[in-house]
Short mmCIF file of C-alpha atoms and ligand atoms in Angstrom, two decimals:
data_model
loop_
_atom_site.label_atom_id
_atom_site.label_comp_id
_atom_site.label_asym_id
_atom_site.label_seq_id
_atom_site.Cartn_x
_atom_site.Cartn_y
_atom_site.Cartn_z
CA UNK A 1038 16.85 6.88 -4.43
CA UNK A 1039 15.42 3.21 -5.96
CA UNK A 1040 12.80 3.33 -3.00
CA UNK A 1041 9.70 1.05 -4.22
CA UNK A 1042 6.79 5.00 -3.99
CA UNK A 1043 2.69 4.46 -3.12
CA UNK A 1044 0.40 6.50 -4.19
CA UNK A 1045 -1.05 8.87 -1.30
CA UNK A 1046 -4.60 9.44 -1.05
CA UNK A 1047 -4.84 7.54 -4.34
CA UNK A 1048 -2.37 10.71 -6.24
CA UNK A 1049 0.50 12.30 -4.42
CA UNK A 1050 3.01 9.56 -5.19
CA UNK A 1051 5.89 9.63 -2.40
CA UNK A 1052 8.98 7.49 -2.47
CA UNK A 1053 8.23 4.86 0.40
CA UNK A 1054 11.30 5.21 2.74
CA UNK A 1055 10.65 9.00 4.43
CA UNK A 1056 12.29 11.52 6.64
CA UNK A 1057 10.97 11.51 10.18
CA UNK A 1058 11.26 15.38 12.46
CA UNK A 1059 10.09 14.87 15.57
CA UNK A 1060 14.51 13.83 16.06
CA UNK A 1061 15.29 17.49 15.12
CA UNK A 1062 14.87 19.64 18.20
CA UNK A 1063 15.75 19.43 22.28
CA UNK A 1064 16.18 16.66 24.17
CA UNK A 1065 12.79 15.66 25.33
CA UNK A 1066 11.47 16.89 21.72
CA UNK A 1067 11.86 20.56 23.33
CA UNK A 1068 13.43 23.04 22.01
CA UNK A 1069 16.55 23.76 19.68
CA UNK A 1070 18.13 20.93 19.35
CA UNK A 1071 22.17 20.92 20.21
CA UNK A 1072 23.21 21.45 16.26
CA UNK A 1073 21.35 23.94 14.53
CA UNK A 1074 23.36 23.44 11.11
CA UNK A 1075 23.86 20.09 11.19
CA UNK A 1076 19.81 19.60 11.55
CA UNK A 1077 19.57 21.75 7.70
CA UNK A 1078 21.71 19.44 6.20
CA UNK A 1079 20.43 16.85 7.12
CA UNK A 1080 16.69 17.75 5.51
CA UNK A 1081 18.63 19.26 2.32
CA UNK A 1082 20.08 15.77 2.15
CA UNK A 1083 17.34 13.74 2.77
CA UNK A 1084 15.79 15.44 -0.70
CA UNK A 1085 19.39 15.61 -2.41
CA UNK A 1086 18.80 11.50 -1.43
CA UNK A 1087 15.73 11.55 -2.87
CA UNK A 1088 13.29 11.26 0.63
CA UNK A 1089 9.96 13.39 -0.65
CA UNK A 1090 8.09 12.09 2.60
CA UNK A 1091 8.93 14.59 5.35
CA UNK A 1092 6.70 13.85 8.75
CA UNK A 1093 6.48 16.68 11.54
CA UNK A 1094 4.05 17.74 13.93
CA UNK A 1095 3.80 21.16 15.69
CA UNK A 1096 4.18 19.93 19.51
CA UNK A 1097 7.92 18.44 17.68
CA UNK A 1098 9.46 21.64 20.28
CA UNK A 1099 6.36 23.18 20.42
CA UNK A 1100 7.02 24.26 16.25
CA UNK A 1101 10.92 23.91 15.54
CA UNK A 1102 10.53 20.97 13.72
CA UNK A 1103 8.35 22.77 11.62
CA UNK A 1104 10.45 25.85 11.58
CA UNK A 1105 13.58 23.96 10.90
CA UNK A 1106 11.26 22.27 7.59
CA UNK A 1107 10.45 25.72 6.96
CA UNK A 1108 14.07 27.15 7.12
CA UNK A 1109 15.21 24.27 4.86
CA UNK A 1110 13.13 23.80 2.28
CA UNK A 1111 10.98 26.45 1.62
CA UNK A 1112 8.84 25.90 -1.43
CA UNK A 1113 9.18 22.02 -1.14
CA UNK A 1114 9.46 21.49 -4.61
CA UNK A 1115 7.52 18.30 -4.80
CA UNK A 1116 8.19 17.12 -1.39
CA UNK A 1117 5.79 16.31 0.70
CA UNK A 1118 5.27 17.37 4.58
CA UNK A 1119 2.74 15.75 6.06
CA UNK A 1120 2.03 18.02 10.02
CA UNK A 1121 -0.51 16.87 13.00
CA UNK A 1122 -2.50 18.34 15.34
CA UNK A 1123 -3.80 17.08 18.55
CA UNK A 1124 -1.19 16.78 21.56
CA UNK A 1125 -0.36 19.72 23.70
CA UNK A 1126 3.10 19.91 24.90
CA UNK A 1127 3.70 21.56 28.50
CA UNK A 1128 7.14 20.31 28.51
CA UNK A 1129 10.05 18.02 27.88
CA UNK A 1130 8.30 15.04 27.61
CA UNK A 1131 5.25 16.06 28.37
CA UNK A 1132 2.17 15.55 25.59
CA UNK A 1133 -1.05 15.76 26.57
CA UNK A 1134 -3.87 15.05 23.33
CA UNK A 1135 -6.31 18.46 23.26
CA UNK A 1136 -9.20 17.48 20.80
CA UNK A 1137 -11.24 20.33 20.90
CA UNK A 1138 -12.18 20.81 17.44
CA UNK A 1139 -11.66 25.01 17.63
CA UNK A 1140 -8.37 23.77 19.02
CA UNK A 1141 -7.37 21.40 15.79
CA UNK A 1142 -8.74 24.64 13.51
CA UNK A 1143 -6.57 26.82 15.31
CA UNK A 1144 -2.86 24.19 14.43
CA UNK A 1145 -4.10 24.08 11.55
CA UNK A 1146 -3.34 27.21 10.44
CA UNK A 1147 -0.83 27.84 12.23
CA UNK A 1148 1.07 25.04 10.74
CA UNK A 1149 -0.18 26.49 7.46
CA UNK A 1150 1.62 30.04 8.50
CA UNK A 1151 4.68 28.24 9.99
CA UNK A 1152 5.71 26.37 6.98
CA UNK A 1153 3.93 29.15 4.50
CA UNK A 1154 2.21 27.08 2.45
CA UNK A 1155 -2.16 27.48 1.25
CA UNK A 1156 -3.00 23.48 1.88
CA UNK A 1157 -0.84 21.20 3.92
CA UNK A 1158 -1.13 17.43 2.02
CA UNK A 1159 -1.23 15.57 4.84
CA UNK A 1160 -2.76 16.46 8.23
CA UNK A 1161 -2.97 13.70 10.88
CA UNK A 1162 -4.72 13.64 13.52
CA UNK A 1163 -1.90 12.35 16.35
CA UNK A 1164 -4.05 11.53 19.07
CA UNK A 1165 -7.68 10.99 19.15
CA UNK A 1166 -8.71 12.55 22.31
CA UNK A 1167 -11.46 10.24 24.26
CA UNK A 1168 -12.75 13.95 26.11
CA UNK A 1169 -14.01 14.85 22.88
CA UNK A 1170 -16.77 12.50 20.09
CA UNK A 1171 -14.37 10.60 17.35
CA UNK A 1172 -16.54 12.42 14.95
CA UNK A 1173 -16.56 16.03 16.22
CA UNK A 1174 -12.64 15.97 16.02
CA UNK A 1175 -12.51 14.26 12.41
CA UNK A 1176 -15.09 16.29 10.83
CA UNK A 1177 -13.34 19.37 11.95
CA UNK A 1178 -10.48 18.60 9.46
CA UNK A 1179 -12.92 17.38 7.15
CA UNK A 1180 -13.91 21.33 7.05
CA UNK A 1181 -10.76 21.71 7.05
CA UNK A 1182 -10.46 19.72 3.65
CA UNK A 1183 -13.28 21.38 2.07
CA UNK A 1184 -11.81 24.34 2.69
CA UNK A 1185 -9.05 23.80 0.45
CA UNK A 1186 -6.95 23.77 3.54
CA UNK A 1187 -5.79 20.75 3.95
CA UNK A 1188 -5.09 17.85 0.80
CA UNK A 1189 -5.64 14.22 2.99
CA UNK A 1190 -6.25 13.97 6.03
CA UNK A 1191 -4.29 11.01 8.29
CA UNK A 1192 -4.83 9.29 12.21
CA UNK A 1193 -2.33 8.37 14.53
CA UNK A 1194 -1.88 5.90 16.93
CA UNK A 1195 -5.50 4.02 16.13
CA UNK A 1196 -7.17 0.74 15.85
CA UNK A 1197 -8.96 -0.69 13.38
CA UNK A 1198 -12.18 -0.12 14.90
CA UNK A 1199 -11.65 3.56 15.42
CA UNK A 1200 -9.86 3.88 11.79
CA UNK A 1201 -13.53 2.68 10.76
CA UNK A 1202 -15.48 4.64 12.51
CA UNK A 1203 -13.13 7.41 11.41
CA UNK A 1204 -13.98 6.21 8.00
CA UNK A 1205 -17.25 6.73 7.82
CA UNK A 1206 -17.14 10.73 8.52
CA UNK A 1207 -14.34 10.88 6.39
CA UNK A 1208 -11.66 9.59 4.06
CA UNK A 1209 -8.34 8.82 5.85
CA UNK A 1210 -5.19 7.79 3.88
CA UNK A 1211 -2.72 7.38 6.41
CA UNK A 1212 -2.34 5.72 9.58
CA UNK A 1213 0.63 5.56 12.31
CA UNK A 1214 0.36 4.00 14.30
CA UNK A 1215 3.83 3.18 16.40
CA UNK A 1216 5.34 -0.68 14.35
CA UNK A 1217 9.31 -1.98 13.79
CA UNK A 1218 10.61 -5.87 13.65
CA UNK A 1219 10.50 -6.40 17.44
CA UNK A 1220 6.83 -3.98 18.17
CA UNK A 1221 4.45 -5.75 16.32
CA UNK A 1222 0.55 -5.00 18.16
CA UNK A 1223 -0.49 -2.13 15.16
CA UNK A 1224 -0.63 -5.33 13.08
CA UNK A 1225 -4.44 -5.57 12.81
CA UNK A 1226 -4.91 -2.43 11.54
CA UNK A 1227 -2.01 -2.47 9.64
CA UNK A 1228 -4.29 -5.41 7.62
CA UNK A 1229 -6.96 -3.58 7.53
CA UNK A 1230 -4.79 -0.20 5.83
CA UNK A 1231 -2.67 -2.92 2.87
CA UNK A 1232 -6.44 -3.89 1.89
CA UNK A 1233 -7.95 -0.65 1.92
CA UNK A 1234 -4.65 0.73 0.37
CA UNK A 1235 -4.62 3.10 2.77
CA UNK A 1236 -0.96 4.01 3.70
CA UNK A 1237 1.05 3.15 6.99
CA UNK A 1238 2.60 4.52 8.67
CA UNK A 1239 5.56 2.93 11.18
CA UNK A 1240 6.65 5.50 13.63
CA UNK A 1241 10.13 4.25 16.45
CA UNK A 1242 11.22 2.21 12.98
CA UNK A 1243 14.73 1.81 14.65
CA UNK A 1244 12.93 1.00 18.56
CA UNK A 1245 14.62 4.45 18.98
CA UNK A 1246 18.02 3.15 18.32
CA UNK A 1247 18.45 -0.33 19.59
CA UNK A 1248 17.69 -2.22 16.36
CA UNK A 1249 20.39 0.19 14.88
CA UNK A 1250 23.14 -1.08 17.92
CA UNK A 1251 25.96 -2.50 16.43
CA UNK A 1252 25.60 -5.07 19.45
CA UNK A 1253 21.86 -5.54 18.94
CA UNK A 1254 19.57 -8.64 17.69
CA UNK A 1255 19.82 -7.86 13.31
CA UNK A 1256 23.69 -7.40 14.44
CA UNK A 1257 24.60 -11.17 12.83
CA UNK A 1258 22.26 -11.60 10.21
CA UNK A 1259 23.71 -7.91 9.32
CA UNK A 1260 26.92 -8.74 8.53
CA UNK A 1261 25.82 -12.07 6.52
CA UNK A 1262 23.70 -9.47 4.90
CA UNK A 1263 26.50 -6.47 4.13
CA UNK A 1264 24.20 -4.21 5.73
CA UNK A 1265 23.77 -2.48 9.00
CA UNK A 1266 21.22 -3.73 11.07
CA UNK A 1267 18.94 0.58 11.01
CA UNK A 1268 19.01 -1.11 7.09
CA UNK A 1269 17.70 -4.32 8.12
CA UNK A 1270 15.06 -3.12 9.64
CA UNK A 1271 13.88 -0.52 7.11
CA UNK A 1272 14.32 -2.82 4.55
CA UNK A 1273 11.89 -5.43 6.51
CA UNK A 1274 9.57 -2.73 6.79
CA UNK A 1275 9.60 -2.24 2.73
CA UNK A 1276 9.11 -5.81 1.96
CA UNK A 1277 6.31 -6.29 5.15
CA UNK A 1278 3.49 -4.34 3.19
CA UNK A 1279 2.94 -2.54 0.18
CA UNK A 1280 1.66 0.67 2.08
CA UNK A 1281 4.17 0.24 4.67
CA UNK A 1282 5.52 3.90 4.34
CA UNK A 1283 9.11 4.23 7.29
CA UNK A 1284 9.64 7.22 8.42
CA UNK A 1285 12.90 7.13 9.97
CA UNK A 1286 14.28 10.14 11.96
CA UNK A 1287 18.25 11.20 13.10
CA UNK A 1288 19.94 14.37 13.83
CA UNK A 1289 23.03 13.61 11.91
CA UNK A 1290 23.20 13.34 8.00
CA UNK A 1291 25.69 9.78 8.33
CA UNK A 1292 23.33 8.06 9.75
CA UNK A 1293 20.40 10.04 7.68
CA UNK A 1294 22.48 8.63 4.55
CA UNK A 1295 22.91 5.29 5.67
CA UNK A 1296 19.03 4.30 6.06
CA UNK A 1297 17.81 6.31 3.38
CA UNK A 1298 20.39 3.61 1.35
CA UNK A 1299 18.81 0.57 2.71
CA UNK A 1300 15.67 0.99 0.49
CA UNK A 1301 18.34 -0.26 -2.15
CA UNK A 1302 18.27 -3.50 -0.09
CA UNK A 1303 15.75 -6.48 -1.36
CA UNK A 1304 15.70 -9.13 1.45
CA UNK A 1305 14.83 -12.04 -0.06
CA UNK A 1306 12.01 -14.23 1.33
CA UNK A 1307 14.50 -16.53 3.67
CA UNK A 1308 15.94 -13.33 4.74
CA UNK A 1309 12.98 -12.07 5.60
CA UNK A 1310 10.86 -14.77 7.73
CA UNK A 1311 14.03 -15.04 9.44
CA UNK A 1312 14.47 -11.04 10.11
CA UNK A 1313 10.06 -11.82 11.00
CA UNK A 1314 11.18 -14.61 14.26
CA UNK A 1315 13.36 -13.16 15.64
CA UNK A 1316 12.25 -9.66 15.38
CA UNK A 1317 9.03 -11.60 17.36
CA UNK A 1318 11.60 -14.07 19.38
CA UNK A 1319 12.73 -9.61 20.95
CA UNK A 1320 9.17 -7.85 20.85
N1 NAP B 1952 2.76 9.79 15.61
C1 NAP B 1952 3.30 9.42 16.72
O1 NAP B 1952 2.86 9.85 17.69
C2 NAP B 1952 4.88 9.58 16.11
C3 NAP B 1952 5.78 9.50 18.38
C4 NAP B 1952 6.90 9.52 17.81
C5 NAP B 1952 7.56 9.72 15.90
N2 NAP B 1952 6.62 9.85 15.35
C6 NAP B 1952 7.56 10.05 13.96
O2 NAP B 1952 8.24 9.34 13.52
C7 NAP B 1952 9.50 9.78 13.25
C8 NAP B 1952 10.83 8.71 14.18
O3 NAP B 1952 10.10 7.51 15.51
P1 NAP B 1952 11.46 7.97 16.56
O4 NAP B 1952 12.28 9.30 15.87
O5 NAP B 1952 10.42 8.09 18.17
O6 NAP B 1952 12.20 6.95 16.20
P2 NAP B 1952 13.57 6.14 15.26
O7 NAP B 1952 13.34 7.22 14.01
O8 NAP B 1952 13.30 4.45 15.40
O9 NAP B 1952 15.04 6.20 15.62
C9 NAP B 1952 15.13 7.50 15.82
C10 NAP B 1952 16.13 7.76 16.59
O10 NAP B 1952 17.07 6.56 16.55
C11 NAP B 1952 18.86 7.01 15.72
N3 NAP B 1952 18.71 7.04 14.54
C12 NAP B 1952 18.83 6.80 13.69
N4 NAP B 1952 18.61 6.30 12.59
C13 NAP B 1952 20.43 6.22 12.91
C14 NAP B 1952 21.47 5.13 12.55
N5 NAP B 1952 21.37 4.87 11.72
N6 NAP B 1952 22.64 4.17 13.70
C15 NAP B 1952 22.18 4.82 14.89
N7 NAP B 1952 21.54 5.60 15.45
C16 NAP B 1952 20.33 5.80 14.08
C17 NAP B 1952 18.23 8.76 16.11
O11 NAP B 1952 19.68 9.18 17.01
P3 NAP B 1952 20.08 9.71 15.95
O12 NAP B 1952 19.92 11.21 16.07
O13 NAP B 1952 21.73 10.22 16.53
O14 NAP B 1952 20.95 9.27 15.03
C18 NAP B 1952 17.10 9.10 16.95
O15 NAP B 1952 18.00 9.46 17.91
C19 NAP B 1952 10.08 10.85 14.40
O16 NAP B 1952 11.37 11.54 13.57
C20 NAP B 1952 7.92 11.27 14.04
O17 NAP B 1952 8.56 12.47 12.54
C21 NAP B 1952 4.94 10.04 15.52
#
């Protein structure tokens, strides 16, 4: 892969086009995937193609995604596996924040065991739970970091104010918020990440399909460019900021190969502007 790189937390250099492993599960991100063997092939092919940053969470499945990653890739050999804690699962599509610090610790311990590692390279607080002080949640992750159980701490779905408050408690290496060409509400926190050298990991980079659709908003520009719509959506993200680390997800090798190839597309400034305007009009 010829993707540009980013040094996560200043010391973990990864290709900026990563892989999101949430879709390697059943419907509603619940239970096993329909085609387990294809999911294992997706993970191995991603690494063959140069992907070295994989995003997951204990809540994906739950446990299914982490287990698959271990089965496909352990002992990882230079691949950074980032996981998350802080969401309970009670059924398909049900997600409930739980930031009780001892529970976050248990999730970390179980992810260490499930992934078969001594240290989790990037451990992200999936949501700040308003039922507990944010500093206690981030503080528990700081303790885990000091104990060597996690290397870097990340946050997910935070505002610029929440990021600032968390940074007063612990060093924060990454922020993962929903962001794509047509959904840009996270721009204020992206701007902070860019100025502070914090990785910004946009989830939903393809809007779960519509931005990759053959009759979607990117089709005409994509045809002009000789690329697919999903590739343009990803190339736009990569050009948007040097701290941007998209993690498109798929359960199919063909889609993976198409998405990874987006790292080779260099948009001109004019193309970038055209796409920005087209995306804003859709948003
Ligand atoms: N922090 C959070 O709160 C949070 C929330 C959601 C997700 N995430 C993370 O972000 C990652 C990505 O988010 P996401 O999965 O919601 O959205 P996404 O990557 O924008 O979309 C994934 C969906 O798009 C389809 N797709 C992927 N590539 C395609 C292609 N080339 N052509 C056509 N369809 C394609 C996939 O279906 P197929 O399987 O059929 O290819 C999949 O259903 C997740 O895997 C997860 O790691 C984080």
